[in-house]
Short mmCIF file of C-alpha atoms in Angstrom, two decimals:
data_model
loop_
_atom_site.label_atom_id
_atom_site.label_comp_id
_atom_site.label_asym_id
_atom_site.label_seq_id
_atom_site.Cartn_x
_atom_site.Cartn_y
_atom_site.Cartn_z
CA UNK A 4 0.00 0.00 0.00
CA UNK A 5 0.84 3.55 0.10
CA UNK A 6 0.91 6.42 2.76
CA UNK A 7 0.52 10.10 1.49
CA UNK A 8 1.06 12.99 4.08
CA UNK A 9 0.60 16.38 2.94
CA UNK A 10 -0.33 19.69 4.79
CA UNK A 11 -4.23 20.35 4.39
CA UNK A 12 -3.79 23.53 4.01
CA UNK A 13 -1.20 26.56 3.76
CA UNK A 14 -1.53 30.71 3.39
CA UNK A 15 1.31 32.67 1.82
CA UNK A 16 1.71 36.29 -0.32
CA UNK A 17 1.41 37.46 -3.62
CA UNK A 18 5.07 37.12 -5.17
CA UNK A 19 6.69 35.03 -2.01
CA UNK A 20 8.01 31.45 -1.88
CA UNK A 21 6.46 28.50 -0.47
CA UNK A 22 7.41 24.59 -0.47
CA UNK A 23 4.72 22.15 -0.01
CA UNK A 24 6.24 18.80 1.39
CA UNK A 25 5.13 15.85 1.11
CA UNK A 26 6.25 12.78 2.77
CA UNK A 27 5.20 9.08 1.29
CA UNK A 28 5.57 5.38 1.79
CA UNK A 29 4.92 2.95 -1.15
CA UNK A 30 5.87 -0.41 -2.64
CA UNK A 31 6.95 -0.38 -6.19
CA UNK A 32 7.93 3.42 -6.36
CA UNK A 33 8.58 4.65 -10.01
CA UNK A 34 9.03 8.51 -9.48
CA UNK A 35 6.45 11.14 -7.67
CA UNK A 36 4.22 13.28 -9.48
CA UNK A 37 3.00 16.69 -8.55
CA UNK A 38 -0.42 18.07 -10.01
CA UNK A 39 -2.21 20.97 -9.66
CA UNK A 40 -5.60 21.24 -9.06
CA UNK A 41 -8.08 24.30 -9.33
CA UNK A 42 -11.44 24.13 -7.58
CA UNK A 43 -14.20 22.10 -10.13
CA UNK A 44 -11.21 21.66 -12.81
CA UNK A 45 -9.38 18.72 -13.60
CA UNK A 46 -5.93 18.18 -12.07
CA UNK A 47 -3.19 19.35 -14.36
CA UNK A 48 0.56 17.95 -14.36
CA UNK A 49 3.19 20.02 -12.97
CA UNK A 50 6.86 17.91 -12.47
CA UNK A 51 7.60 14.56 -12.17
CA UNK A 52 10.63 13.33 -10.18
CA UNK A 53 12.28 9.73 -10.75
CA UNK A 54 15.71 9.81 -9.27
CA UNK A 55 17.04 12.38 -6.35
CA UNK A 56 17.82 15.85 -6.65
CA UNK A 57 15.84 19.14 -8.20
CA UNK A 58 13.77 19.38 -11.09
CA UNK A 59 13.31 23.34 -11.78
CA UNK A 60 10.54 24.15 -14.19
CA UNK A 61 10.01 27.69 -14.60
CA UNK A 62 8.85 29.28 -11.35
CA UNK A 63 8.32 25.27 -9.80
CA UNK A 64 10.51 23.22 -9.06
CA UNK A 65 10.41 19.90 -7.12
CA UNK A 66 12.87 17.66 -5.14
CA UNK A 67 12.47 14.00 -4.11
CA UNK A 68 14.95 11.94 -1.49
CA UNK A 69 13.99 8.68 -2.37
CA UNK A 70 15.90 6.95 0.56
CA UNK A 71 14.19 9.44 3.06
CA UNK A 72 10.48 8.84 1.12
CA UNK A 73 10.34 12.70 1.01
CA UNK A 74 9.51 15.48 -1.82
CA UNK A 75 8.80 18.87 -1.98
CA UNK A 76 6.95 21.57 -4.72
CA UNK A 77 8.96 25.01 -4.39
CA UNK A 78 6.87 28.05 -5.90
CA UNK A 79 8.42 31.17 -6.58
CA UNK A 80 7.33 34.77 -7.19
CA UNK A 81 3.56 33.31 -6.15
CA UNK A 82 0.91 34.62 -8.10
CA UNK A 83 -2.59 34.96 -7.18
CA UNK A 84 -3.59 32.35 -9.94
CA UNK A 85 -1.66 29.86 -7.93
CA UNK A 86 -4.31 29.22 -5.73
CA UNK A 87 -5.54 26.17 -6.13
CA UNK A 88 -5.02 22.62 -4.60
CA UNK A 89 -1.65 20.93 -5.55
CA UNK A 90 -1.41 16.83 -5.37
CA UNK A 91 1.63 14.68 -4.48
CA UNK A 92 1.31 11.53 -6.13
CA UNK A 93 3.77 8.78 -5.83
CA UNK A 94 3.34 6.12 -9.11
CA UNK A 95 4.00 2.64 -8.14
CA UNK A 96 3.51 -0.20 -10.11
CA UNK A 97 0.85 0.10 -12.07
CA UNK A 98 -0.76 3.76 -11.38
CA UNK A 99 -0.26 7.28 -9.19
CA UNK A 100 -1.75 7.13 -5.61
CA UNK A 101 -2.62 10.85 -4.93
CA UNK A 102 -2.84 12.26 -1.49
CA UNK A 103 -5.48 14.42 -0.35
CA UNK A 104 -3.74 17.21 -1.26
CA UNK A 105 -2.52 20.86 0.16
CA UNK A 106 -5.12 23.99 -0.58
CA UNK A 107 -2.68 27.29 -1.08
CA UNK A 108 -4.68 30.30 -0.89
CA UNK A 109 -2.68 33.20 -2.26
CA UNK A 110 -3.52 36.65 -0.77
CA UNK A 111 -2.68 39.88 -1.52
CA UNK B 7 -4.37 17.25 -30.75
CA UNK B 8 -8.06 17.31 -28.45
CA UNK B 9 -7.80 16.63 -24.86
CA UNK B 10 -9.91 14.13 -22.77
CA UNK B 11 -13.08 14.45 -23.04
CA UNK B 12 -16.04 13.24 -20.22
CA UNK B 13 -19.96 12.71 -20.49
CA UNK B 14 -21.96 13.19 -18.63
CA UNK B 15 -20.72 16.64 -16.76
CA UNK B 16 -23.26 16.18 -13.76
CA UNK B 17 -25.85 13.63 -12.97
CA UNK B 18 -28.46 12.11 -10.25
CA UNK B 19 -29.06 8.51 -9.05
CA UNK B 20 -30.49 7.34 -6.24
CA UNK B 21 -29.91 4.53 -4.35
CA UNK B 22 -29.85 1.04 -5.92
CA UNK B 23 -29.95 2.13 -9.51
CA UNK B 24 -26.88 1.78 -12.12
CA UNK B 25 -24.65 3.96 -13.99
CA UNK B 26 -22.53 4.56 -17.09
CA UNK B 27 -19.63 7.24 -17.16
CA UNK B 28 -18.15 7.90 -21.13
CA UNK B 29 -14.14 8.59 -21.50
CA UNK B 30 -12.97 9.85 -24.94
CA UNK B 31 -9.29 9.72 -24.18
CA UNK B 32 -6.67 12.41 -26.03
CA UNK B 33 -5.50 11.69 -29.56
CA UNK B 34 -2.82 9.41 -29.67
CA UNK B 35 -3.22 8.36 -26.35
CA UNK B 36 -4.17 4.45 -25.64
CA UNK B 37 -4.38 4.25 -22.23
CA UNK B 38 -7.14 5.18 -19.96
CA UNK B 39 -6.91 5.37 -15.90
CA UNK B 40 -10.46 6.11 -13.99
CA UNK B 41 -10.19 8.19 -10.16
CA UNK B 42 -12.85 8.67 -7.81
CA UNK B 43 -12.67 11.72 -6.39
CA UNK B 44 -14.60 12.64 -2.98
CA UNK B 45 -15.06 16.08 -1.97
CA UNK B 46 -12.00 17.78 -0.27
CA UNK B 47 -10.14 14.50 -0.89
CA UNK B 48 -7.39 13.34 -3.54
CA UNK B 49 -8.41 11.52 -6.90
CA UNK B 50 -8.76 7.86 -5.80
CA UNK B 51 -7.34 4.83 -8.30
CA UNK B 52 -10.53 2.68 -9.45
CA UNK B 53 -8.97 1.19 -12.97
CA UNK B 54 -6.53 1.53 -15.98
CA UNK B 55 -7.86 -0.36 -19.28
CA UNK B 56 -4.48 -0.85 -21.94
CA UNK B 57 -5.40 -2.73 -25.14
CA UNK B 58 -8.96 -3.54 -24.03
CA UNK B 59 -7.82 -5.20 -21.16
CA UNK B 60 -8.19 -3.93 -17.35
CA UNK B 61 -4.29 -3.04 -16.41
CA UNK B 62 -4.49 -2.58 -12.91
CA UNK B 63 -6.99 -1.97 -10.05
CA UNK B 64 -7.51 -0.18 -6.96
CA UNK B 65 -9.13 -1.18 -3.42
CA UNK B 66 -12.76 -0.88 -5.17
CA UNK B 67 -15.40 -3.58 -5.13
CA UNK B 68 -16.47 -5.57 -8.24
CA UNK B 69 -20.05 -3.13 -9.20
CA UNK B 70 -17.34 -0.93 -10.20
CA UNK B 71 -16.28 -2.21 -14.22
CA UNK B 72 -15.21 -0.88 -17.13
CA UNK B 73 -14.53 -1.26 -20.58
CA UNK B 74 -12.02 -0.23 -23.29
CA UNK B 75 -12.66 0.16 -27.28
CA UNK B 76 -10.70 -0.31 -30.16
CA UNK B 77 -10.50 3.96 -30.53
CA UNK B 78 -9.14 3.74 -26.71
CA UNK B 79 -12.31 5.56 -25.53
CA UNK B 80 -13.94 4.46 -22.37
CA UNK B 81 -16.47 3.72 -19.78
CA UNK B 82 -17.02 3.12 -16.25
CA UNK B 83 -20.08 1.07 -14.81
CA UNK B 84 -21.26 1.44 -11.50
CA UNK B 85 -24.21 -1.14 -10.12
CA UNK B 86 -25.58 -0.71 -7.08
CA UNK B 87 -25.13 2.92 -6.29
CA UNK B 88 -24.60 3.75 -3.27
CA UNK B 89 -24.68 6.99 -1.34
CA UNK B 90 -21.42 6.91 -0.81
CA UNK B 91 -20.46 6.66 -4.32
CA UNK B 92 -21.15 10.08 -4.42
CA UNK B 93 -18.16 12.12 -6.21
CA UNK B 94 -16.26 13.60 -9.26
CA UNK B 95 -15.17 10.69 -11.24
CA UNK B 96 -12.02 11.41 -13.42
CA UNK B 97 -11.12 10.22 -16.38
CA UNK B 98 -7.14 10.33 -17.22
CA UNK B 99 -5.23 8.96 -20.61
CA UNK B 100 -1.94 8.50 -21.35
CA UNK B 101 0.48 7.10 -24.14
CA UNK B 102 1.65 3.39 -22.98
CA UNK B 103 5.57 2.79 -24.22
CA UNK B 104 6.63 6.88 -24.51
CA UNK B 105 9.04 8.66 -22.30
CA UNK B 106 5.84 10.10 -21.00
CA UNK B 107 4.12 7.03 -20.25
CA UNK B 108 3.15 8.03 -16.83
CA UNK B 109 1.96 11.33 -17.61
CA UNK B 110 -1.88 11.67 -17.54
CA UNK B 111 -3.90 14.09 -18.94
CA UNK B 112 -7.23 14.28 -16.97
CA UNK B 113 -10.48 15.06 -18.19
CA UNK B 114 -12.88 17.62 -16.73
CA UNK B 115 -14.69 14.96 -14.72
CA UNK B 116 -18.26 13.62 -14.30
CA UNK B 117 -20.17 14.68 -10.96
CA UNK B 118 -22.18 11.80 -9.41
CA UNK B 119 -24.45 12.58 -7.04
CA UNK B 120 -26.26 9.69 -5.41
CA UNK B 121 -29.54 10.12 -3.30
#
C-alpha cells in the first residue's frame, strides 16, 4: 500500500516562496508526481521526479529523497492564480496514488 | 491534438440504480486510468484499461467495471449505487511505451451525485 502525508492547508503572499512537502511510503515506487488542481477543474501535471535531486521548471521546481520517502513543490514569485489545490502523487507499479492534497490560498 | 473528453458533466441517481460514465481519451493516447474523487479528498485509483484489457486496479469492489474500445475511448459502470459513491469521477489517458508514459492528462470529470 501507500501512505501520502501532505499539509491540508497553507496561506502565503502574492510574489513570495512557499514549499509544499510531502512525505510518502509505497511499494513499487517509479518517481512522484505533482499536479495541480483548481477548484471544479481537472488536475493538471506540474513535475515529475524519478531519481534524487531538483527538477526546476520555470517558477516550480520539485525535489524527491527517495531513501528518506520525502519530496517537496517550491513556488516562486507566487501569483494569485496559484491558488488552487496541488497533489503529491507517488506512481507505483501500475498507477499514481494521490494524497489528499494541500489547498494554497494566495492573498494579496 | 483534443484533450480528454467526459460525459456526462453532472448527474443524479439514487440509491440502488446503475450507472454509465463515457471517456474519450486524447488523440494518440491508448491508455485510460479512472479516479474517484470525494469532496476535499485526492483523486482515488478505481482502474486503468491498456489494449482492451483492465491493467491494474484499486481497493474498489467488483459493481465498479469498465470497458475499453478499439479507438481507446472508455467507460465506467457502476451497479448498485450507493450513497457513498457520491463524487467527481475522473477520467485520465496516457500514451503506454513513450518517455511520457506516466503522464496523464485528466479530463474535466463527471459529478455523481447519489440520493
Amino acid at each position: 500500500g501507500q501512505n501520502i502525508d501532505q499539509p491540508t492547508e497553507m496561506t502565503a503572499t502574492e510574489g513570495a516562496i512557499v514549499q509544499i512537502n510531502c512525505t510518502y511510503q509505497t511499494s513499487g515506487f517509479n518517481g512522484l508526481f505533482w499536479y495541480q488542481q483548481h477548484a471544479g477543474e481537472a488536475p493538471t501535471f506540474l513535475s515529475y521526479n524519478v531519481l534524487d535531486g531538483l527538477e526546476e521548471k520555470g517558477r516550480f521546481s520539485s525535489f524527491l529523497s527517495r531513501s528518506k520517502g520525502y519530496s517537496y513543490l517550491l513556488l516562486k514569485e507566487l501569483q494569485m492564480k496559484d491558488s488552487a489545490s496541488y497533489l503529491c502523487a507517488p506512481l507505483g507499479r501500475r498507477a499514481l496514488t494521490f494524497g489528499s492534497g494541500t489547498r494554497l490560498q494566495v492573498q494579496p | 491534438e483534443t484533450g480528454v473528453t467526459q460525459s456526462p458533466t453532472h448527474l443524479i441517481k439514487t440509491r440502488g440504480q446503475q450507472v454509465t460514465l463515457r471517456c474519450s481519451s486524447q488523440s494518440g493516447h491508448n491508455t485510460v486510468s479512472w479516479y474517484q474523487q470525494a469532496l476535499g479528498q485526492g483523486p482515488q485509483f478505481i482502474f486503468q484499461y491498456y489494449r482492451e484489457e483492465e491493467n491494474g486496479r484499486g481497493n474498489f469492489p467488483p459493481r465498479f467495471s469498465g470497458l475499453q474500445f478499439p479507438n481507446y475511448s472508455s467507460e465506467l459502470n457502476v451497479n448498485a449505487l450507493e450513497l457513498d459513491d457520491s463524487a467527481l469521477y475522473l477520467c485520465a489517458s496516457s500514451l503506454a511505451g513513450s518517455s511520457g508514459a506516466n503522464v496523464l492528462t485528466f479530463g474535466a470529470g463527471s459529478r455523481l451525485t447519489v440520493l
